[in-house]
Backbone as CSV, one residue per row, in Angstrom:
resi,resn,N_x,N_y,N_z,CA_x,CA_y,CA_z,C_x,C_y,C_z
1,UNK,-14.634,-1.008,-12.214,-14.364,-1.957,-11.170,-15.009,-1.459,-9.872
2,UNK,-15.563,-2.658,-9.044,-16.178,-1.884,-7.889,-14.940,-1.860,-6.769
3,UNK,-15.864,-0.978,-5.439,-14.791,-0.796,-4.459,-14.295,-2.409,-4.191
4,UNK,-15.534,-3.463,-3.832,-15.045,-4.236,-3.470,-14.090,-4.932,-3.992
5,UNK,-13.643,-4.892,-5.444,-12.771,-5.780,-6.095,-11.419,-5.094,-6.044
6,UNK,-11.590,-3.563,-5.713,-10.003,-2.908,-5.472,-9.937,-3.607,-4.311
7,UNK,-10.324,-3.346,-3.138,-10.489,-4.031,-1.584,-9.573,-5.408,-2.088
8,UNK,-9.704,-6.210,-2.912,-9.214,-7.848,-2.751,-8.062,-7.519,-3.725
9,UNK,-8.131,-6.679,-4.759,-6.689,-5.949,-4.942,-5.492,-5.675,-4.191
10,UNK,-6.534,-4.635,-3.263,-5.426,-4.269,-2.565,-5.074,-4.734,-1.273
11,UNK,-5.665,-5.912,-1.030,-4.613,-6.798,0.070,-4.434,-8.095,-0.387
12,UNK,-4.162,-8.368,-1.891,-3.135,-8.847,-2.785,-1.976,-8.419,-2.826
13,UNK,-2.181,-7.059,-3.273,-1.218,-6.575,-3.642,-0.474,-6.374,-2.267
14,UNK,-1.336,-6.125,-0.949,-0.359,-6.099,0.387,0.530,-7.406,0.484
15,UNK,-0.018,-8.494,0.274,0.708,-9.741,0.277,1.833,-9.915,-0.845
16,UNK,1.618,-9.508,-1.918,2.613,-9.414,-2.767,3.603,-8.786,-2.189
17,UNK,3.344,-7.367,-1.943,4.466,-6.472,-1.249,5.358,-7.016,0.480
18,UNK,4.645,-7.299,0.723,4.938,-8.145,2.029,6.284,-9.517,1.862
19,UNK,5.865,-10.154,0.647,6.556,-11.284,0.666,7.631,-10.333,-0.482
20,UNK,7.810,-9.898,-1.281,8.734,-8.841,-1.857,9.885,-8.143,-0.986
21,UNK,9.143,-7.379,-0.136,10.299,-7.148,0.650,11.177,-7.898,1.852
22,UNK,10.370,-9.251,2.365,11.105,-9.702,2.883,12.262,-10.433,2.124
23,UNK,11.731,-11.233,0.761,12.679,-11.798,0.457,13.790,-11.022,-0.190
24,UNK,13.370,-9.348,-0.798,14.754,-8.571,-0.601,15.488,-8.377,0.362
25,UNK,14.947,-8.043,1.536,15.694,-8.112,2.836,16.421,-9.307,3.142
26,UNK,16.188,-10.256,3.005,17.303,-11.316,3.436,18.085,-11.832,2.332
27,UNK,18.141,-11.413,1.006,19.172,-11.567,-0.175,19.802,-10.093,0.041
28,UNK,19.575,-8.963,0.253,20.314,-8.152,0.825,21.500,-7.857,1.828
29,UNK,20.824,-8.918,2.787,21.098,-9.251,4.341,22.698,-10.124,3.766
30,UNK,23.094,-10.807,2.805,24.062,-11.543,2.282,25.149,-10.423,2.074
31,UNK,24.854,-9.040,1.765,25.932,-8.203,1.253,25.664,-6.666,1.976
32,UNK,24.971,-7.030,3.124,24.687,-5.445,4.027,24.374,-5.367,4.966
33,UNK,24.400,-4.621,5.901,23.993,-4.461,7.098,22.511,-4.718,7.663
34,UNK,22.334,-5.227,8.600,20.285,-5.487,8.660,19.765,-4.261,8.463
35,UNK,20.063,-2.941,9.003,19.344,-1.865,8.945,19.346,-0.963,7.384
36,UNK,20.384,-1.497,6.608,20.680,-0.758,4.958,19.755,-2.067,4.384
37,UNK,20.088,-3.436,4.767,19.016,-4.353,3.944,17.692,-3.865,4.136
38,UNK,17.152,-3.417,5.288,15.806,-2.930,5.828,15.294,-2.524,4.841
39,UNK,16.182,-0.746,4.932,15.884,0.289,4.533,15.599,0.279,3.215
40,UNK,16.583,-0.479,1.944,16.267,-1.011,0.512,15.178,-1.866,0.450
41,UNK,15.424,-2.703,0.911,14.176,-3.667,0.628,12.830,-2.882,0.928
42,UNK,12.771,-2.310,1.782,11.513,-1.717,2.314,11.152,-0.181,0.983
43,UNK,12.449,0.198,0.355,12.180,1.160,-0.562,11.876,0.672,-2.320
44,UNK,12.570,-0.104,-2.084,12.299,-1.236,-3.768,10.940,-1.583,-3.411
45,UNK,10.902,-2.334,-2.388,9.106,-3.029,-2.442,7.710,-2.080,-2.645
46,UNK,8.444,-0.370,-1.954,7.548,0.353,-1.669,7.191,0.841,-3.443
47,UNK,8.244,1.131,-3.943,8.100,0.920,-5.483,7.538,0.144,-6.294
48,UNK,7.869,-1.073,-5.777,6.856,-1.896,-6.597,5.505,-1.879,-6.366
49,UNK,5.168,-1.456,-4.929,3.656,-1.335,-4.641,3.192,-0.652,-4.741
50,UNK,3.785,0.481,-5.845,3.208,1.527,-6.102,2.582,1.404,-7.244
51,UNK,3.745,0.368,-8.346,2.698,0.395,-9.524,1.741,-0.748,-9.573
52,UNK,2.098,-1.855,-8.844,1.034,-2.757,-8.685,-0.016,-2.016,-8.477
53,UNK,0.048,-1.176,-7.429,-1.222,-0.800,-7.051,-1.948,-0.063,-7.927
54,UNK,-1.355,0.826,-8.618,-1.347,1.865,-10.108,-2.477,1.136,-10.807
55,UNK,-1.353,-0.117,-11.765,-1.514,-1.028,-12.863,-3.048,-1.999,-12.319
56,UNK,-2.487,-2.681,-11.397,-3.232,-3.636,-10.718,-4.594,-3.381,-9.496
57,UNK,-4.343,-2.401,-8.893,-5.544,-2.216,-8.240,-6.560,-1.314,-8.566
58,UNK,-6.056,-0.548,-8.906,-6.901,0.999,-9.511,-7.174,1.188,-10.604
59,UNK,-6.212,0.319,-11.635,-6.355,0.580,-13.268,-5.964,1.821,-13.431
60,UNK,-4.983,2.542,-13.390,-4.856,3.803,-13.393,-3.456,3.809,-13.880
61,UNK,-3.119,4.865,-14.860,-1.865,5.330,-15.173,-0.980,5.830,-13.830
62,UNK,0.504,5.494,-13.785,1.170,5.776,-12.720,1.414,7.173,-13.323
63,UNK,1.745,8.477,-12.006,2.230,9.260,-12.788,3.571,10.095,-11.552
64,UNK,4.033,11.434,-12.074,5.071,11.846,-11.076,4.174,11.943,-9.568
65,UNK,3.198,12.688,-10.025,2.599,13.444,-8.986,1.926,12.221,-7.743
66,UNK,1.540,10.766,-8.113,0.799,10.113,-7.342,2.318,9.008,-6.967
67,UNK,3.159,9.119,-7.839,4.603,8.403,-6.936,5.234,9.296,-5.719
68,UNK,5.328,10.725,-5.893,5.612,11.366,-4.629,4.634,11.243,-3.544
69,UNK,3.114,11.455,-3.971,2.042,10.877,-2.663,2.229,9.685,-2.232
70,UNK,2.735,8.975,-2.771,2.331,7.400,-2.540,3.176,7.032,-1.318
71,UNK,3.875,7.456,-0.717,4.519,7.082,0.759,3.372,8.046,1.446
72,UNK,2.627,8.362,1.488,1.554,8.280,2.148,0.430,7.519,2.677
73,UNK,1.101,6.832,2.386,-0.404,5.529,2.057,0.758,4.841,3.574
74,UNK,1.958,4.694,3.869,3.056,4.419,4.432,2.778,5.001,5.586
75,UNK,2.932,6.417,5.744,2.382,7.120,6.773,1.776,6.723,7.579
76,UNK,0.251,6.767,7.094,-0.805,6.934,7.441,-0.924,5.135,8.021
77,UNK,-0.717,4.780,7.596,-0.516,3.026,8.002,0.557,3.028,9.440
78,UNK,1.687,3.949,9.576,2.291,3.844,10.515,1.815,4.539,11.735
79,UNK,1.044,5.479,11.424,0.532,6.578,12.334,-0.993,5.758,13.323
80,UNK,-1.458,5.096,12.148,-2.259,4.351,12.678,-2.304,2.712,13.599
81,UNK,-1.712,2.293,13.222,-0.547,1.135,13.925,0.021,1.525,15.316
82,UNK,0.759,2.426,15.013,1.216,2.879,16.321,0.526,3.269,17.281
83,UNK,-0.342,4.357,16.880,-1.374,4.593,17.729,-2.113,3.435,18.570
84,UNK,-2.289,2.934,17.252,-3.149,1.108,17.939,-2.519,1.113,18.872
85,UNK,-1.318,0.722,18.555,-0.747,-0.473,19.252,-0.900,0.143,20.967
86,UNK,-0.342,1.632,20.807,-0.177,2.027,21.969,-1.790,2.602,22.561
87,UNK,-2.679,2.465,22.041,-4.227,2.694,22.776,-4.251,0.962,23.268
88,UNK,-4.172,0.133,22.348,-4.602,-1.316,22.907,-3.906,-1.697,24.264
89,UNK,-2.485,-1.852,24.052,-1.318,-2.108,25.197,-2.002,-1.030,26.585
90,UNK,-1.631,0.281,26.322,-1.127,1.368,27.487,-2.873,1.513,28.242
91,UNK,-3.566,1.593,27.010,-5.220,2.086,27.998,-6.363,0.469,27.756
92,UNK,-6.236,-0.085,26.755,-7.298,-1.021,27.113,-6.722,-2.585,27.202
93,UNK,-5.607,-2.312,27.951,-4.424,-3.654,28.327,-4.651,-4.959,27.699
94,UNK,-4.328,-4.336,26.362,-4.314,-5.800,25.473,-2.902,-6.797,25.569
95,UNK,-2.514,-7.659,25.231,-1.668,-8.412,24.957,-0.598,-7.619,24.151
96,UNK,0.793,-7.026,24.347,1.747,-6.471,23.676,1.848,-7.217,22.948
97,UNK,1.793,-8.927,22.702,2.899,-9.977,22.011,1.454,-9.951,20.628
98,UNK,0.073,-9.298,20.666,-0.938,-9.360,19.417,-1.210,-8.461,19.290
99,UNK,-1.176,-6.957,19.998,-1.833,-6.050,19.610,-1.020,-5.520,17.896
100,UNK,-0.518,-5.486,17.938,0.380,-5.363,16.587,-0.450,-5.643,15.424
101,UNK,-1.091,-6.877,15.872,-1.519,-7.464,14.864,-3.345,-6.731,14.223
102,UNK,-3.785,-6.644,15.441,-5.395,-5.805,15.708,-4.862,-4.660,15.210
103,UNK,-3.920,-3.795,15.360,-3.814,-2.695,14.949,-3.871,-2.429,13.246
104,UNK,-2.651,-3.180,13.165,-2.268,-3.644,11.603,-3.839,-4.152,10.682
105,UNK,-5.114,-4.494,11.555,-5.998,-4.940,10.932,-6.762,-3.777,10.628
106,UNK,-6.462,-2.832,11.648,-7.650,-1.653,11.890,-6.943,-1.010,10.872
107,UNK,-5.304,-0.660,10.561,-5.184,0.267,9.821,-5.194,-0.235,7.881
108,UNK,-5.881,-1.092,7.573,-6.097,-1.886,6.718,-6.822,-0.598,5.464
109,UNK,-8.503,-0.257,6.328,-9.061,0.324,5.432,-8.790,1.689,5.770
110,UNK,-7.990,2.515,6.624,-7.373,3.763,6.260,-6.342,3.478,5.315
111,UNK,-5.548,2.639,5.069,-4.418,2.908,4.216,-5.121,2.729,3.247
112,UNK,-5.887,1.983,2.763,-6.756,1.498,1.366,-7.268,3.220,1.041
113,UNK,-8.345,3.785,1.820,-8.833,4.980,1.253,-7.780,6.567,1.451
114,UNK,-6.267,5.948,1.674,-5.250,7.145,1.490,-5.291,6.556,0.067
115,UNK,-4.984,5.461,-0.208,-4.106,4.929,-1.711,-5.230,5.476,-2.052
116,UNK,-6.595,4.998,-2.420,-7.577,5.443,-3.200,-7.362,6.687,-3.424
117,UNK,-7.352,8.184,-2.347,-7.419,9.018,-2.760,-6.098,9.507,-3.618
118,UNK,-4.554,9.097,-3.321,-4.023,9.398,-4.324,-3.859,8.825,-5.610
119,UNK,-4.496,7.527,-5.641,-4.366,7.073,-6.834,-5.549,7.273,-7.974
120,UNK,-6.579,7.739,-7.296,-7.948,7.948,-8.074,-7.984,9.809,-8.165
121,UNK,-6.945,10.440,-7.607,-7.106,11.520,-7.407,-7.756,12.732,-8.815
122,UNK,-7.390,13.902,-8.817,-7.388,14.550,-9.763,-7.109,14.444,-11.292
123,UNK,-5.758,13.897,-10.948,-5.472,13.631,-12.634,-5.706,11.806,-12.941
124,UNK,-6.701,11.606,-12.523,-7.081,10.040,-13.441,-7.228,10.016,-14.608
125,UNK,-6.427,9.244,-14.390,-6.305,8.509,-16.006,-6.236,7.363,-16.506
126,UNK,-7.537,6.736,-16.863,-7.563,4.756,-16.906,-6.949,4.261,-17.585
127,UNK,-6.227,3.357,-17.226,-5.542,2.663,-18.495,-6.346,1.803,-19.126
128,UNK,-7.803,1.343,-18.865,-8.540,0.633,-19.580,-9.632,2.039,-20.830
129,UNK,-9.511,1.663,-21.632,-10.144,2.945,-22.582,-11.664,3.205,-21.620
130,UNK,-12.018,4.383,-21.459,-13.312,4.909,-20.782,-14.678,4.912,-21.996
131,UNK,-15.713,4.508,-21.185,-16.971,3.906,-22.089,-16.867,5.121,-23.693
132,UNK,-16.755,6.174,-23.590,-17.123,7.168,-24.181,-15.734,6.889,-26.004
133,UNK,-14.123,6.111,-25.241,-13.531,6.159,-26.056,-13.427,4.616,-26.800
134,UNK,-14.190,3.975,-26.803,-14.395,2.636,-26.767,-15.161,2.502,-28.787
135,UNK,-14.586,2.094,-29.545,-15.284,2.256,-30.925,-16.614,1.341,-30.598
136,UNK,-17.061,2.456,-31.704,-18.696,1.708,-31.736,-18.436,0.312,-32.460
137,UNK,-19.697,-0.112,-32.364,-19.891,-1.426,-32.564,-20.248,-1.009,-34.618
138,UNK,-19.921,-2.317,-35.027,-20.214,-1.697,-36.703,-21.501,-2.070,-36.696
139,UNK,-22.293,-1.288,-37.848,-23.524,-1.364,-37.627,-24.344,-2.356,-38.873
């Protein structure tokens, strides 16, 4: 698969995850507090976007080692966002009520090449058979 088709993967799969956790958050919101609905919804979804992303963007076996990295991809999305937000607002006086949004755009393809690197990392392993294990053709 090329980069570009993980790329439309993986802001599928952002939209998937996006509409996932909100609608846990507000069926939550029926039996919990806003900040415990948050916090679940935002940890179930983060789960699910882990193997979407696994299964579905990367083709790759999920494993222990790339589910503990994988709130990295989280991180690095927040670290970058924030930053935005606060370079756009504080030094190049953008609009507070959109910068959110420019930021959230910029941190698009850093979070994409964190996931890449933990999900393509060391121990890859395709779940589609690799050219080499593929039976020959009969002759």
């Amino acid at each position: 698969m090329t980069v570009r088709g993980q790329i439309v993967r993986f802001a599928l799969v952002g939209v998937v995850n996006t509409g996932t956790y909100y609608g846990l958050y507000l069926a939550l919101l029926t039996v919990l507090p806003y900040v415990a609905a948050h916090v679940v919804a935002f940890l179930l979804s983060m789960v699910g976007s882990f193997f979407l992303t696994s299964y579905f963007t990367y083709r790759t076996r999920p494993t222990w080692r790339k589910f503990l990295l994988f709130p990295l991809t989280n991180a690095a999305n927040f670290v970058v966002t924030t930053s935005g937000v606060y370079l756009l607002v504080d030094v190049f006086r953008f609009e507070r009520t959109y910068a959110p949004l420019i930021a959230a755009a910029a941190a698009i393809p850093i979070t994409f090449a964190v996931s890449r690197v933990i999900m393509l990392g060391p121990d890859r392993r395709s779940v589609e058979p690799a050219p080499e294990e593929e039976p020959a053709p009969a002759g």
